Every structure is written in structure tokens, then in C-alpha cells.
mmCIF file of C-alpha atoms in Angstrom:
data_model
loop_
_atom_site.group_PDB
_atom_site.id
_atom_site.type_symbol
_atom_site.label_atom_id
_atom_site.label_comp_id
_atom_site.label_asym_id
_atom_site.label_seq_id
_atom_site.Cartn_x
_atom_site.Cartn_y
_atom_site.Cartn_z
ATOM 1 C CA MET A 1 24.889 -23.513 -3.085
ATOM 2 C CA SER A 2 24.951 -26.666 -1.401
ATOM 3 C CA LEU A 3 26.496 -25.072 1.711
ATOM 4 C CA LEU A 4 23.854 -22.372 1.549
ATOM 5 C CA PHE A 5 21.161 -25.080 1.221
ATOM 6 C CA ASP A 6 22.514 -26.983 4.292
ATOM 7 C CA TYR A 7 22.496 -23.665 6.327
ATOM 8 C CA ALA A 8 18.966 -23.142 5.257
ATOM 9 C CA GLN A 9 17.911 -26.400 6.529
ATOM 10 C CA GLN A 10 19.680 -26.127 9.706
ATOM 11 C CA ILE A 11 17.546 -22.851 10.298
ATOM 12 C CA GLU A 12 14.472 -24.570 9.138
ATOM 13 C CA ASN A 13 15.003 -27.397 11.635
ATOM 14 C CA TYR A 14 15.435 -25.165 14.758
ATOM 15 C CA PRO A 15 12.653 -26.097 17.370
ATOM 16 C CA ALA A 16 11.362 -22.676 17.535
ATOM 17 C CA ILE A 17 11.007 -22.405 13.909
ATOM 18 C CA VAL A 18 9.537 -25.833 13.441
ATOM 19 C CA ALA A 19 6.893 -25.064 16.102
ATOM 20 C CA PHE A 20 6.112 -21.744 14.290
ATOM 21 C CA HIS A 21 5.698 -23.410 10.943
ATOM 22 C CA GLU A 22 3.461 -26.066 12.389
ATOM 23 C CA SER A 23 1.296 -23.809 14.441
ATOM 24 C CA LEU A 24 -2.236 -23.589 13.415
ATOM 25 C CA TYR A 25 -2.662 -19.756 14.270
ATOM 26 C CA LEU A 26 0.744 -18.210 14.362
ATOM 27 C CA PHE A 27 1.907 -19.115 10.778
ATOM 28 C CA PRO A 28 -1.301 -17.887 9.164
ATOM 29 C CA LEU A 29 -1.132 -14.649 11.453
ATOM 30 C CA VAL A 30 2.421 -13.690 10.524
ATOM 31 C CA GLU A 31 1.829 -14.469 6.987
ATOM 32 C CA GLY A 32 -1.332 -12.173 6.979
ATOM 33 C CA THR A 33 0.657 -9.507 8.699
ATOM 34 C CA HIS A 34 3.422 -9.790 6.149
ATOM 35 C CA LEU A 35 0.668 -9.292 3.347
ATOM 36 C CA LEU A 36 -1.279 -6.477 5.156
ATOM 37 C CA GLY A 37 1.873 -4.777 6.104
ATOM 38 C CA LEU A 38 2.435 -4.077 2.399
ATOM 39 C CA ALA A 39 -0.378 -1.824 2.639
ATOM 40 C CA PHE A 40 1.731 0.321 5.331
ATOM 41 C CA SER A 41 4.923 -0.060 3.222
ATOM 42 C CA VAL A 42 4.436 -0.366 -0.483
ATOM 43 C CA GLY A 43 0.918 1.113 -0.363
ATOM 44 C CA ILE A 44 2.327 4.368 1.364
ATOM 45 C CA LEU A 45 5.413 4.320 -0.934
ATOM 46 C CA ALA A 46 3.003 4.193 -3.845
ATOM 47 C CA VAL A 47 1.225 7.364 -2.644
ATOM 48 C CA ILE A 48 4.830 9.115 -2.664
ATOM 49 C CA ASP A 49 5.648 7.595 -5.944
ATOM 50 C CA LEU A 50 2.229 8.896 -7.469
ATOM 51 C CA ARG A 51 3.034 12.337 -6.303
ATOM 52 C CA LEU A 52 6.683 12.214 -7.669
ATOM 53 C CA LEU A 53 4.921 11.181 -11.011
ATOM 54 C CA GLY A 54 2.437 13.957 -10.794
ATOM 55 C CA VAL A 55 -0.472 11.987 -10.749
ATOM 56 C CA ALA A 56 -2.010 12.682 -7.445
ATOM 57 C CA PHE A 57 -1.507 15.025 -4.367
ATOM 58 C CA ARG A 58 -0.018 17.613 -6.910
ATOM 59 C CA GLY A 59 -0.728 20.590 -4.407
ATOM 60 C CA VAL A 60 1.251 19.022 -1.730
ATOM 61 C CA PRO A 61 4.947 19.958 -1.816
ATOM 62 C CA LYS A 62 7.158 16.912 -2.335
ATOM 63 C CA GLY A 63 9.264 17.597 0.632
ATOM 64 C CA LEU A 64 6.109 17.707 3.169
ATOM 65 C CA LEU A 65 4.806 14.575 1.869
ATOM 66 C CA LEU A 66 8.067 12.749 2.287
ATOM 67 C CA LYS A 67 8.645 14.195 5.795
ATOM 68 C CA GLN A 68 5.186 13.243 6.817
ATOM 69 C CA LEU A 69 4.976 9.645 5.450
ATOM 70 C CA ARG A 70 8.446 8.524 6.037
ATOM 71 C CA PRO A 71 8.003 7.446 9.623
ATOM 72 C CA TRP A 72 4.861 5.448 8.708
ATOM 73 C CA LEU A 73 6.696 4.034 5.671
ATOM 74 C CA LEU A 74 9.710 2.931 7.831
ATOM 75 C CA TRP A 75 7.489 1.278 10.394
ATOM 76 C CA GLY A 76 5.547 -0.462 7.378
ATOM 77 C CA PHE A 77 8.841 -1.775 5.909
ATOM 78 C CA SER A 78 10.105 -2.904 9.342
ATOM 79 C CA ILE A 79 6.949 -5.106 9.960
ATOM 80 C CA THR A 80 7.160 -6.364 6.446
ATOM 81 C CA PHE A 81 11.008 -7.062 6.719
ATOM 82 C CA VAL A 82 10.673 -8.907 10.089
ATOM 83 C CA THR A 83 7.534 -10.928 9.241
ATOM 84 C CA GLY A 84 9.203 -11.697 5.876
ATOM 85 C CA LEU A 85 12.303 -12.991 7.794
ATOM 86 C CA ILE A 86 10.430 -15.072 9.941
ATOM 87 C CA LEU A 87 8.453 -16.624 7.089
ATOM 88 C CA LEU A 88 11.741 -17.126 5.050
ATOM 89 C CA ALA A 89 13.242 -19.121 7.903
ATOM 90 C CA SER A 90 10.289 -21.545 8.233
ATOM 91 C CA GLU A 91 10.701 -22.365 4.503
ATOM 92 C CA ALA A 92 14.444 -21.320 3.803
ATOM 93 C CA SER A 93 15.542 -24.343 1.862
ATOM 94 C CA THR A 94 12.626 -24.346 -0.603
ATOM 95 C CA ALA A 95 12.686 -20.397 -0.981
ATOM 96 C CA ILE A 96 16.332 -20.183 -1.970
ATOM 97 C CA SER A 97 15.863 -22.592 -4.724
ATOM 98 C CA ASN A 98 12.659 -20.796 -5.910
ATOM 99 C CA PRO A 99 13.187 -18.595 -8.871
ATOM 100 C CA ALA A 100 10.429 -16.407 -8.062
ATOM 101 C CA PHE A 101 11.588 -15.708 -4.432
ATOM 102 C CA LEU A 102 15.126 -14.903 -6.036
ATOM 103 C CA TYR A 103 13.439 -12.501 -8.531
ATOM 104 C CA LYS A 104 11.755 -10.882 -5.648
ATOM 105 C CA LEU A 105 14.990 -10.562 -3.711
ATOM 106 C CA ALA A 106 16.690 -8.898 -6.711
ATOM 107 C CA PHE A 107 13.658 -6.498 -7.257
ATOM 108 C CA ILE A 108 13.666 -5.521 -3.540
ATOM 109 C CA ALA A 109 17.558 -4.734 -3.837
ATOM 110 C CA LEU A 110 16.964 -2.823 -7.128
ATOM 111 C CA ALA A 111 14.049 -0.941 -5.368
ATOM 112 C CA GLY A 112 16.364 -0.277 -2.389
ATOM 113 C CA VAL A 113 19.145 1.221 -4.471
ATOM 114 C CA ASN A 114 16.621 3.237 -6.266
ATOM 115 C CA ALA A 115 15.286 4.758 -2.969
ATOM 116 C CA VAL A 116 18.936 5.389 -1.717
ATOM 117 C CA VAL A 117 19.767 7.378 -4.782
ATOM 118 C CA PHE A 118 16.405 9.237 -4.502
ATOM 119 C CA GLU A 119 17.014 10.219 -0.937
ATOM 120 C CA TRP A 120 20.726 11.372 -1.532
ATOM 121 C CA ARG A 121 19.519 13.512 -4.478
ATOM 122 C CA THR A 122 16.807 14.802 -2.524
ATOM 123 C CA ARG A 123 19.126 15.895 0.234
ATOM 124 C CA GLN A 124 21.609 17.412 -2.466
ATOM 125 C CA GLU A 125 18.333 19.206 -4.244
ATOM 126 C CA ASP A 126 17.617 20.751 -0.675
ATOM 127 C CA LEU A 127 21.060 22.139 -0.180
ATOM 128 C CA ALA A 128 21.322 23.449 -3.903
ATOM 129 C CA HIS A 129 17.827 25.199 -3.326
ATOM 130 C CA VAL A 130 19.279 27.122 -0.369
ATOM 131 C CA LYS A 131 22.322 27.971 -2.351
ATOM 132 C CA ALA A 132 20.062 29.175 -5.152
ATOM 133 C CA HIS A 133 18.491 31.589 -2.676
ATOM 134 C CA GLN A 134 21.822 32.816 -1.095
ATOM 135 C CA ILE A 135 23.071 33.329 -4.719
ATOM 136 C CA ALA A 136 20.030 35.177 -5.701
ATOM 137 C CA ALA A 137 20.164 37.263 -2.614
ATOM 138 C CA LEU A 138 23.756 38.448 -3.355
ATOM 139 C CA PRO A 139 24.138 41.806 -4.793
ATOM 140 C CA GLU A 140 27.088 40.927 -7.124
ATOM 141 C CA ALA A 141 25.329 37.694 -8.376
ATOM 142 C CA SER A 142 25.711 37.132 -12.110
ATOM 143 C CA THR A 143 22.892 36.540 -14.379
ATOM 144 C CA HIS A 144 24.486 33.306 -15.391
ATOM 145 C CA GLN A 145 24.676 32.120 -11.928
ATOM 146 C CA VAL A 146 21.160 32.931 -11.144
ATOM 147 C CA ALA A 147 19.671 31.419 -14.358
ATOM 148 C CA ARG A 148 21.879 28.232 -13.847
ATOM 149 C CA HIS A 149 20.252 27.677 -10.237
ATOM 150 C CA ALA A 150 16.685 28.726 -11.777
ATOM 151 C CA THR A 151 16.694 25.629 -13.779
ATOM 152 C CA LEU A 152 16.831 23.248 -10.816
ATOM 153 C CA PRO A 153 13.073 22.757 -10.251
ATOM 154 C CA ALA A 154 12.683 21.674 -13.845
ATOM 155 C CA ARG A 155 15.578 19.089 -13.635
ATOM 156 C CA SER A 156 14.260 17.971 -10.333
ATOM 157 C CA ALA A 157 10.722 17.237 -11.516
ATOM 158 C CA ARG A 158 12.177 15.222 -14.348
ATOM 159 C CA TYR A 159 14.240 13.151 -12.008
ATOM 160 C CA ASP A 160 11.587 12.769 -9.462
ATOM 161 C CA GLN A 161 9.380 11.209 -12.172
ATOM 162 C CA ILE A 162 11.952 8.733 -13.243
ATOM 163 C CA SER A 163 12.499 7.883 -9.622
ATOM 164 C CA GLY A 164 8.750 7.476 -8.744
ATOM 165 C CA GLY A 165 8.337 5.400 -11.959
ATOM 166 C CA VAL A 166 11.019 3.186 -11.381
ATOM 167 C CA SER A 167 9.983 2.374 -7.830
ATOM 168 C CA LEU A 168 6.328 1.805 -8.596
ATOM 169 C CA LEU A 169 7.380 -0.643 -11.373
ATOM 170 C CA LEU A 170 9.978 -2.481 -8.950
ATOM 171 C CA TRP A 171 7.497 -2.715 -6.009
ATOM 172 C CA VAL A 172 4.718 -3.952 -8.540
ATOM 173 C CA LEU A 173 7.396 -6.726 -9.588
ATOM 174 C CA VAL A 174 8.161 -7.558 -6.092
ATOM 175 C CA ILE A 175 4.510 -8.208 -5.145
ATOM 176 C CA VAL A 176 3.891 -9.998 -8.362
ATOM 177 C CA SER A 177 6.955 -12.481 -7.897
ATOM 178 C CA GLY A 178 5.981 -12.752 -4.419
ATOM 179 C CA ARG A 179 2.316 -14.148 -5.332
ATOM 180 C CA LEU A 180 4.358 -16.320 -7.984
ATOM 181 C CA ILE A 181 6.356 -18.276 -5.057
ATOM 182 C CA PRO A 182 3.689 -21.088 -4.122
ATOM 183 C CA TYR A 183 3.123 -21.556 -7.960
ATOM 184 C CA LEU A 184 6.822 -22.031 -8.832
ATOM 185 C CA ALA A 185 7.738 -24.018 -5.628
ATOM 186 C CA SER A 186 7.025 -27.410 -7.275
ATOM 187 C CA HIS A 187 9.074 -26.665 -10.174
ATOM 188 C CA ALA A 188 12.199 -25.756 -8.098
ATOM 189 C CA MET B 1 -32.026 -26.393 -2.244
ATOM 190 C CA SER B 2 -29.213 -25.125 0.082
ATOM 191 C CA VAL B 3 -26.542 -22.684 -1.176
ATOM 192 C CA LEU B 4 -24.058 -25.488 -1.482
ATOM 193 C CA ASP B 5 -26.490 -27.463 -3.722
ATOM 194 C CA TRP B 6 -26.559 -24.433 -5.785
ATOM 195 C CA VAL B 7 -22.735 -24.048 -5.892
ATOM 196 C CA ARG B 8 -22.344 -27.728 -6.831
ATOM 197 C CA ALA B 9 -25.071 -27.540 -9.594
ATOM 198 C CA TYR B 10 -23.083 -24.364 -10.949
ATOM 199 C CA GLU B 11 -19.554 -26.473 -10.884
ATOM 200 C CA LYS B 12 -21.401 -29.297 -12.765
ATOM 201 C CA SER B 13 -22.775 -27.017 -15.435
ATOM 202 C CA PRO B 14 -20.983 -26.290 -18.795
ATOM 203 C CA VAL B 15 -20.026 -22.851 -17.570
ATOM 204 C CA GLY B 16 -18.851 -23.987 -14.199
ATOM 205 C CA GLU B 17 -16.918 -26.888 -16.065
ATOM 206 C CA TYR B 18 -15.204 -24.518 -18.400
ATOM 207 C CA ILE B 19 -14.424 -21.807 -15.678
ATOM 208 C CA SER B 20 -12.837 -24.699 -13.472
ATOM 209 C CA SER B 21 -10.882 -26.119 -16.173
ATOM 210 C CA LEU B 22 -9.180 -22.573 -16.953
ATOM 211 C CA ASP B 23 -5.319 -22.858 -16.751
ATOM 212 C CA THR B 24 -3.332 -21.909 -13.732
ATOM 213 C CA PHE B 25 -2.153 -18.812 -15.487
ATOM 214 C CA TRP B 26 -5.751 -17.157 -15.194
ATOM 215 C CA VAL B 27 -5.903 -18.042 -11.442
ATOM 216 C CA ILE B 28 -2.410 -16.303 -10.860
ATOM 217 C CA ILE B 29 -3.736 -13.168 -12.714
ATOM 218 C CA PHE B 30 -6.966 -13.244 -10.666
ATOM 219 C CA GLN B 31 -4.874 -13.468 -7.552
ATOM 220 C CA ILE B 32 -2.424 -10.707 -8.497
ATOM 221 C CA ILE B 33 -5.503 -8.335 -9.431
ATOM 222 C CA HIS B 34 -7.008 -9.393 -6.093
ATOM 223 C CA VAL B 35 -3.997 -8.367 -4.114
ATOM 224 C CA PHE B 36 -3.327 -5.313 -5.671
ATOM 225 C CA SER B 37 -7.009 -4.163 -5.399
ATOM 226 C CA ILE B 38 -6.803 -5.092 -1.552
ATOM 227 C CA LEU B 39 -3.577 -3.315 -1.263
ATOM 228 C CA THR B 40 -5.168 -0.122 -2.933
ATOM 229 C CA LEU B 41 -8.117 -0.246 -0.650
ATOM 230 C CA LEU B 42 -6.204 -0.776 2.431
ATOM 231 C CA THR B 43 -3.889 2.177 1.336
ATOM 232 C CA ALA B 44 -6.624 4.421 0.962
ATOM 233 C CA VAL B 45 -8.077 3.686 4.078
ATOM 234 C CA ILE B 46 -5.064 3.914 6.065
ATOM 235 C CA VAL B 47 -3.949 7.412 4.418
ATOM 236 C CA TYR B 48 -7.436 8.605 4.992
ATOM 237 C CA ALA B 49 -7.113 7.748 8.824
ATOM 238 C CA LEU B 50 -3.626 9.269 8.962
ATOM 239 C CA TYR B 51 -5.050 12.425 7.406
ATOM 240 C CA VAL B 52 -8.189 12.872 9.578
ATOM 241 C CA TRP B 53 -6.226 12.089 12.699
ATOM 242 C CA GLY B 54 -3.710 14.792 11.753
ATOM 243 C CA ALA B 55 -0.847 12.720 11.425
ATOM 244 C CA ILE B 56 -0.303 13.825 7.925
ATOM 245 C CA SER B 57 -1.283 17.001 5.881
ATOM 246 C CA LEU B 58 -2.596 16.470 2.477
ATOM 247 C CA TRP B 59 -4.272 19.838 2.039
ATOM 248 C CA GLU B 60 -5.301 20.726 -1.281
ATOM 249 C CA GLY B 61 -7.482 23.494 -1.171
ATOM 250 C CA GLU B 62 -10.275 24.969 1.045
ATOM 251 C CA ARG B 63 -13.473 22.997 1.383
ATOM 252 C CA GLU B 64 -15.863 25.501 -0.420
ATOM 253 C CA GLY B 65 -19.410 26.025 0.141
ATOM 254 C CA GLY B 66 -20.810 23.656 -2.440
ATOM 255 C CA GLN B 67 -18.020 21.293 -2.138
ATOM 256 C CA ALA B 68 -18.563 18.444 0.030
ATOM 257 C CA LEU B 69 -15.338 16.570 -0.278
ATOM 258 C CA THR B 70 -11.925 18.230 -0.955
ATOM 259 C CA SER B 71 -9.780 16.761 -3.760
ATOM 260 C CA THR B 72 -7.638 14.910 -1.273
ATOM 261 C CA GLU B 73 -10.802 13.117 0.243
ATOM 262 C CA LEU B 74 -12.156 12.595 -3.307
ATOM 263 C CA ILE B 75 -8.965 10.639 -4.405
ATOM 264 C CA LEU B 76 -9.035 8.542 -1.428
ATOM 265 C CA LEU B 77 -12.570 7.689 -1.719
ATOM 266 C CA LYS B 78 -12.299 6.968 -5.496
ATOM 267 C CA ALA B 79 -9.032 4.654 -4.558
ATOM 268 C CA ALA B 80 -11.081 3.004 -1.855
ATOM 269 C CA GLN B 81 -14.086 2.474 -4.267
ATOM 270 C CA TRP B 82 -11.906 0.984 -7.182
ATOM 271 C CA GLY B 83 -10.078 -1.048 -4.801
ATOM 272 C CA LEU B 84 -13.231 -2.551 -3.563
ATOM 273 C CA VAL B 85 -14.661 -2.915 -6.997
ATOM 274 C CA GLY B 86 -11.562 -4.962 -8.296
ATOM 275 C CA ALA B 87 -11.291 -6.966 -5.045
ATOM 276 C CA VAL B 88 -14.965 -8.092 -5.454
ATOM 277 C CA LEU B 89 -14.536 -8.703 -9.236
ATOM 278 C CA SER B 90 -11.498 -10.630 -8.998
ATOM 279 C CA GLY B 91 -12.678 -12.404 -5.669
ATOM 280 C CA VAL B 92 -15.712 -13.547 -7.709
ATOM 281 C CA ALA B 93 -13.530 -14.818 -10.674
ATOM 282 C CA LEU B 94 -11.356 -16.900 -8.002
ATOM 283 C CA PHE B 95 -14.588 -18.235 -6.430
ATOM 284 C CA LEU B 96 -15.763 -19.345 -9.802
ATOM 285 C CA THR B 97 -12.691 -21.194 -10.624
ATOM 286 C CA SER B 98 -13.055 -23.455 -7.584
ATOM 287 C CA ALA B 99 -16.674 -22.913 -5.977
ATOM 288 C CA VAL B 100 -17.290 -25.828 -4.033
ATOM 289 C CA HIS B 101 -13.806 -25.489 -2.535
ATOM 290 C CA TYR B 102 -14.390 -21.938 -1.328
ATOM 291 C CA ALA B 103 -18.016 -22.533 -0.236
ATOM 292 C CA THR B 104 -17.189 -25.218 1.934
ATOM 293 C CA ASN B 105 -14.275 -23.197 3.721
ATOM 294 C CA GLN B 106 -15.153 -22.087 7.402
ATOM 295 C CA ALA B 107 -13.334 -18.729 6.630
ATOM 296 C CA PHE B 108 -15.158 -17.842 3.567
ATOM 297 C CA PRO B 109 -18.442 -16.818 4.952
ATOM 298 C CA ILE B 110 -17.056 -14.848 7.731
ATOM 299 C CA LYS B 111 -14.975 -12.795 5.126
ATOM 300 C CA LEU B 112 -18.185 -12.293 2.920
ATOM 301 C CA ILE B 113 -19.957 -10.922 6.024
ATOM 302 C CA LEU B 114 -17.160 -8.561 7.110
ATOM 303 C CA ILE B 115 -16.947 -7.416 3.534
ATOM 304 C CA ALA B 116 -20.597 -6.631 3.289
ATOM 305 C CA PHE B 117 -20.777 -5.119 6.724
ATOM 306 C CA THR B 118 -17.553 -2.967 6.206
ATOM 307 C CA ALA B 119 -18.379 -1.688 3.002
ATOM 308 C CA VAL B 120 -21.862 -0.604 3.575
ATOM 309 C CA LEU B 121 -20.698 0.945 6.785
ATOM 310 C CA GLN B 122 -17.756 2.965 4.909
ATOM 311 C CA PHE B 123 -19.654 4.065 1.834
ATOM 312 C CA GLY B 124 -22.774 4.935 3.765
ATOM 313 C CA PHE B 125 -20.483 7.007 6.034
ATOM 314 C CA PHE B 126 -19.175 8.906 2.934
ATOM 315 C CA ARG B 127 -22.759 9.346 1.608
ATOM 316 C CA ILE B 128 -23.844 10.872 5.010
ATOM 317 C CA TRP B 129 -20.427 12.788 5.451
ATOM 318 C CA ARG B 130 -21.109 14.537 1.807
ATOM 319 C CA VAL B 131 -24.170 15.867 3.225
ATOM 320 C CA ARG B 132 -22.784 16.980 6.590
ATOM 321 C CA ALA B 133 -19.228 17.892 5.352
ATOM 322 C CA SER B 134 -19.923 21.759 6.256
ATOM 323 C CA ARG B 135 -19.976 20.516 9.977
ATOM 324 C CA VAL B 136 -16.143 19.350 9.576
ATOM 325 C CA ARG B 137 -14.050 22.149 11.285
ATOM 326 C CA HIS B 138 -10.995 23.387 9.523
ATOM 327 C CA SER B 139 -8.308 25.518 10.856
ATOM 328 C CA ASP B 140 -7.645 28.634 8.831
ATOM 329 C CA VAL B 141 -5.566 27.659 5.703
ATOM 330 C CA SER B 142 -3.614 30.692 4.380
ATOM 331 C CA GLY B 143 -1.231 29.010 2.207
ATOM 332 C CA PHE B 144 2.272 27.243 2.309
ATOM 333 C CA GLU B 145 4.886 28.688 4.803
ATOM 334 C CA VAL B 146 8.568 27.717 3.356
ATOM 335 C CA ARG B 147 10.901 27.648 6.380
ATOM 336 C CA HIS B 148 14.682 27.664 5.976
ATOM 337 C CA ALA B 149 16.476 25.676 8.806
ATOM 338 C CA GLY B 150 20.010 26.305 9.601
ATOM 339 C CA ASP B 151 21.627 23.183 8.272
ATOM 340 C CA GLY B 152 20.115 23.929 4.772
ATOM 341 C CA VAL B 153 16.935 21.857 4.885
ATOM 342 C CA ILE B 154 13.677 23.523 3.774
ATOM 343 C CA GLY B 155 10.921 22.865 5.723
ATOM 344 C CA TRP B 156 7.052 23.115 5.140
ATOM 345 C CA GLN B 157 4.497 24.223 7.592
ATOM 346 C CA LEU B 158 1.056 23.585 6.444
ATOM 347 C CA PRO B 159 -2.105 23.858 8.573
ATOM 348 C CA LYS B 160 -3.778 20.734 9.348
ATOM 349 C CA PRO B 161 -7.518 20.144 8.928
ATOM 350 C CA ARG B 162 -9.165 19.512 12.379
ATOM 351 C CA PHE B 163 -11.936 16.692 12.251
ATOM 352 C CA ALA B 164 -14.573 15.996 14.695
ATOM 353 C CA TRP B 165 -13.758 13.025 17.184
ATOM 354 C CA SER B 166 -16.535 10.910 15.520
ATOM 355 C CA VAL B 167 -14.928 11.239 11.975
ATOM 356 C CA ARG B 168 -11.650 10.081 13.467
ATOM 357 C CA LEU B 169 -13.081 7.264 15.133
ATOM 358 C CA TRP B 170 -14.889 5.941 12.091
ATOM 359 C CA ALA B 171 -11.840 6.350 10.098
ATOM 360 C CA LEU B 172 -9.641 4.039 12.690
ATOM 361 C CA GLY B 173 -12.877 1.785 12.749
ATOM 362 C CA PHE B 174 -12.428 1.177 8.922
ATOM 363 C CA VAL B 175 -8.920 0.597 9.021
ATOM 364 C CA VAL B 176 -9.549 -2.160 11.826
ATOM 365 C CA LEU B 177 -12.506 -3.699 9.871
ATOM 366 C CA TRP B 178 -10.709 -3.954 6.538
ATOM 367 C CA PHE B 179 -7.539 -5.518 8.095
ATOM 368 C CA LEU B 180 -9.998 -8.116 9.665
ATOM 369 C CA VAL B 181 -11.392 -8.539 6.159
ATOM 370 C CA GLY B 182 -7.780 -9.186 4.991
ATOM 371 C CA PHE B 183 -6.764 -11.717 7.678
ATOM 372 C CA ALA B 184 -10.066 -13.525 7.043
ATOM 373 C CA GLY B 185 -9.059 -13.827 3.362
ATOM 374 C CA ARG B 186 -5.720 -15.179 4.375
ATOM 375 C CA ALA B 187 -7.341 -17.656 6.742
ATOM 376 C CA ILE B 188 -9.207 -19.114 3.581
ATOM 377 C CA GLY B 189 -5.881 -20.729 2.591
ATOM 378 C CA PHE B 190 -5.142 -22.304 5.957
ATOM 379 C CA VAL B 191 -8.449 -23.631 7.262
#
């Protein structure tokens, strides 16, 4: 921890980082962009999660919504990530000893794992759908084979609800722990 | 008596003293509600702008003769309304916990003016739009077309509604204005 702390202090003391931290306009601008970038990242992700949960936009196919919103989502997360890194660099030594920040990182990591699992499963699901279509079209397809693939949509909806719920919960926790950072800084 | 005098009088009143003495826990709760409300509002405004600019298609049924807004538009409008209500209520609660501090902050009146201006403009726009919704042009929407690509990925093609340029520009303007409100809000902590 001491080595990490020394390294964090080194980063914090870079002239460019010091100038950024002391800037009257730049620091608030980056901080504001980080917070508002959440609307492009977590906000758009919440739209997808609500669709997966079946709460909103139920008439829009899941795949279509993902395809359309993914680029905006990635842009949003890029902005949030870059501004977050800049802010972290300016307060690195205090951040790494702040429990709220560590919780925030842990929740982001878990949300990332959930997203990777969801993307992988969605890809498998797409392939399975195509296979189901192909099997159903075969004249020699058995009733058992067709029935097994026919249960895919029901299973998929259940997984989607779990993925969407977990994602929504984790990102709420990320934002809450982020808001707690200034309040827990003095206790670190 | 100036506004600041009123604020000082409130803070010295029994109610003001009680609210000012509230535990930090409540301030954190108000702040978290404030942040989530602002994010709800901003997300609704962003998704609406993407929708009317044709960047995303959230088609959920044809706009019928008597129906001024489609369900997609209604969801986004409701989300924006609830986001604004939450942000205003939590904002008022935050203000009451430290009234003089906020009232003497240079960024605070800028934020208030921007909120009032943008909210009146946005909800006025939707009210007018409800009346004029029939003028919004839509392409023919016949249903979903499922497409099978060679690599096994299933694609969807969905007709996108076409909105008049005035509607698109209004939507973009709302994104800019609400982001300005957000920046003004963040500036409160720095000036």
C-alpha cells in the first residue's frame, strides 16, 4: 500500500496535474463533464436495462435497441472514463485511501463483468436463434429438437431480466459511492 | 427587505435552525436524489434528441389520429417531468439546509434562471407539440423486418419517424440548455 501511495503522490505532483488541480475553470469543467457524461453512459445504459427488465420500450426488439444505443453508450463511457482518470490523477493519494472510492471501483468492475457476460450470452443467443431457424426448416428435424430450441426465448427473457436488474443495481451503487467520496475523504 | 434578508431571517427562524442542524446523512440523501433526478432528466432529453434526429428508432406504434404523443414520446416526457420534479424538490431541500451559503453563491442565481427558462421552454414546447403533433411527418411503418445476416447475427430494420427540422433543433437546444444547467449546478461548489 505504501508503494502504491508513493506512486499516487508522484502522479499527483506532476506539474501538469498540479496546474490542472489548481485551475479555476478546468477542474470544475472536467468534474462537471464527468458527472454529466453519466447521462450519456449510465443514463443510456439504464434505458437498455429497463427494456431488459420489461419496464419500458417493450415494443422495441432488444437486439435493435442494443445495436442503436451501443455506440452512444461507448462514447459516453469513454468520456466518463477519461474525465474520471484525470480527476483521479489530481487526487490520487487521497482517492486510493478513500473507502467510498474503493467501493466505487469494485462496483464498476462487477458491472463490467456483468456487461461482458451479457454481451457473450447475447451473441450465443443470436447464433442459437439462427440454428433454431435452420433446424425447424429441416424436413428431418425431430419434434424434440424443435421443442428444445423453441424454449430459447423464454430462457433468454429470464436471463435478460437478471442481467438488466444486476446492471441497474450496480450502476446505482457506483453513483451513490461516487457521491460519498467527498464525505468519506476526511475519515480516510 | 432584500431576498438575502429574507433568507437570513429564514435561517434564524426555528424551522431554519432545525433544518440547518440536520445530520449530514440527510444532506447526502438529498444530494443523491438530486443527482439521480438530474440524470433521469438529462437521459430523457438526450434519448429524445437521438430519437427525433433519427439516430435511434424507438418505434412503438403509429401515431393515431386522436393520439398526440406516441408511447415512446410519452415515456420520455414523463421521465423528464419526474426528473425535473425530483431535482427541484431535492434542490429546495438542499437549499434549506444551507440557505445563506447558496443565496450568496454567484453561480446559484444563474442556475435558477437557466432552470426556469429551460423548463418553461421545454414543457411549453411539448404542450404546443401535443396540439400540432399531427403535423409531424412519419414514414410508412408497416412492422418489423427480421434480417438474417451471413454470420448468424440477426438484424432488425425498423422505419424511423421523420421529424421536422424545427422539432430537431428544439430537441438539440434542450440538450444544450439542460447541460448548461448541470454545469451551473456544478459551479456552485467551486465559486
